[in-house]
């Protein structure tokens, strides 16, 4: 026989285990050059700068 749990899991134990599965908001910073939204440690999609250093456009 399969599919039958051998131990009962209380609501609090299940809830405590599932509390770690929550999604976290991404941190959004403001570009120092153009003022647009940018993710940390990424190149700005509008002006192609990274910490006031201009990077060449990435070919598609």
Short mmCIF file of C-alpha atoms in Angstrom, two decimals:
data_model
loop_
_atom_site.label_atom_id
_atom_site.label_comp_id
_atom_site.label_asym_id
_atom_site.label_seq_id
_atom_site.Cartn_x
_atom_site.Cartn_y
_atom_site.Cartn_z
CA UNK A 1 0.00 0.00 0.00
CA UNK A 2 1.21 3.46 -0.78
CA UNK A 3 0.04 7.02 -0.63
CA UNK A 4 -0.96 7.01 3.04
CA UNK A 5 1.09 9.24 5.37
CA UNK A 6 2.56 7.38 8.34
CA UNK A 7 2.71 10.44 10.62
CA UNK A 8 0.27 13.30 11.13
CA UNK A 9 1.65 16.75 10.31
CA UNK A 10 0.02 19.53 12.32
CA UNK A 11 -1.03 22.82 10.73
CA UNK A 12 1.62 24.73 12.66
CA UNK A 13 4.45 22.44 11.55
CA UNK A 14 3.31 22.58 7.92
CA UNK A 15 2.95 26.36 8.14
CA UNK A 16 6.40 26.73 9.67
CA UNK A 17 7.92 24.68 6.87
CA UNK A 18 6.06 26.63 4.16
CA UNK A 19 6.99 30.02 5.64
CA UNK A 20 10.35 29.85 3.84
CA UNK A 21 8.73 29.51 0.40
CA UNK A 22 7.65 33.17 0.15
CA UNK A 23 8.89 35.21 -2.82
CA UNK A 24 11.08 38.21 -2.10
CA UNK A 25 10.78 41.52 -3.89
CA UNK A 26 13.65 42.41 -6.21
CA UNK A 27 15.72 45.39 -5.11
CA UNK A 28 15.33 48.20 -7.64
CA UNK A 29 17.84 51.05 -7.57
CA UNK A 30 17.95 54.35 -9.45
CA UNK A 31 20.55 54.82 -12.19
CA UNK A 32 23.04 57.54 -11.27
CA UNK A 33 23.32 58.68 -14.89
CA UNK A 34 19.74 58.77 -16.24
CA UNK A 35 17.58 58.21 -13.15
CA UNK A 36 15.87 55.11 -14.54
CA UNK A 37 15.20 51.92 -12.60
CA UNK A 38 18.01 49.36 -12.60
CA UNK A 39 18.67 46.08 -10.80
CA UNK A 40 21.78 45.88 -8.59
CA UNK A 41 25.00 44.71 -10.27
CA UNK A 42 23.45 45.08 -13.74
CA UNK A 43 23.89 47.50 -16.66
CA UNK A 44 21.20 50.18 -16.96
CA UNK A 45 18.88 49.19 -19.86
CA UNK A 46 18.26 52.83 -20.87
CA UNK A 47 21.70 54.43 -20.94
CA UNK A 48 23.99 51.33 -20.88
CA UNK A 49 26.07 52.52 -17.92
CA UNK A 50 27.37 50.64 -14.91
CA UNK A 51 28.51 52.79 -11.97
CA UNK A 52 29.16 55.84 -14.16
CA UNK A 53 31.21 53.79 -16.67
CA UNK A 54 29.78 53.51 -20.18
CA UNK A 55 29.70 50.01 -21.63
CA UNK A 56 29.41 49.15 -25.31
CA UNK A 57 25.97 48.06 -26.46
CA UNK A 58 25.56 44.31 -26.44
CA UNK A 59 24.73 42.96 -29.94
CA UNK A 60 21.45 41.05 -30.12
#
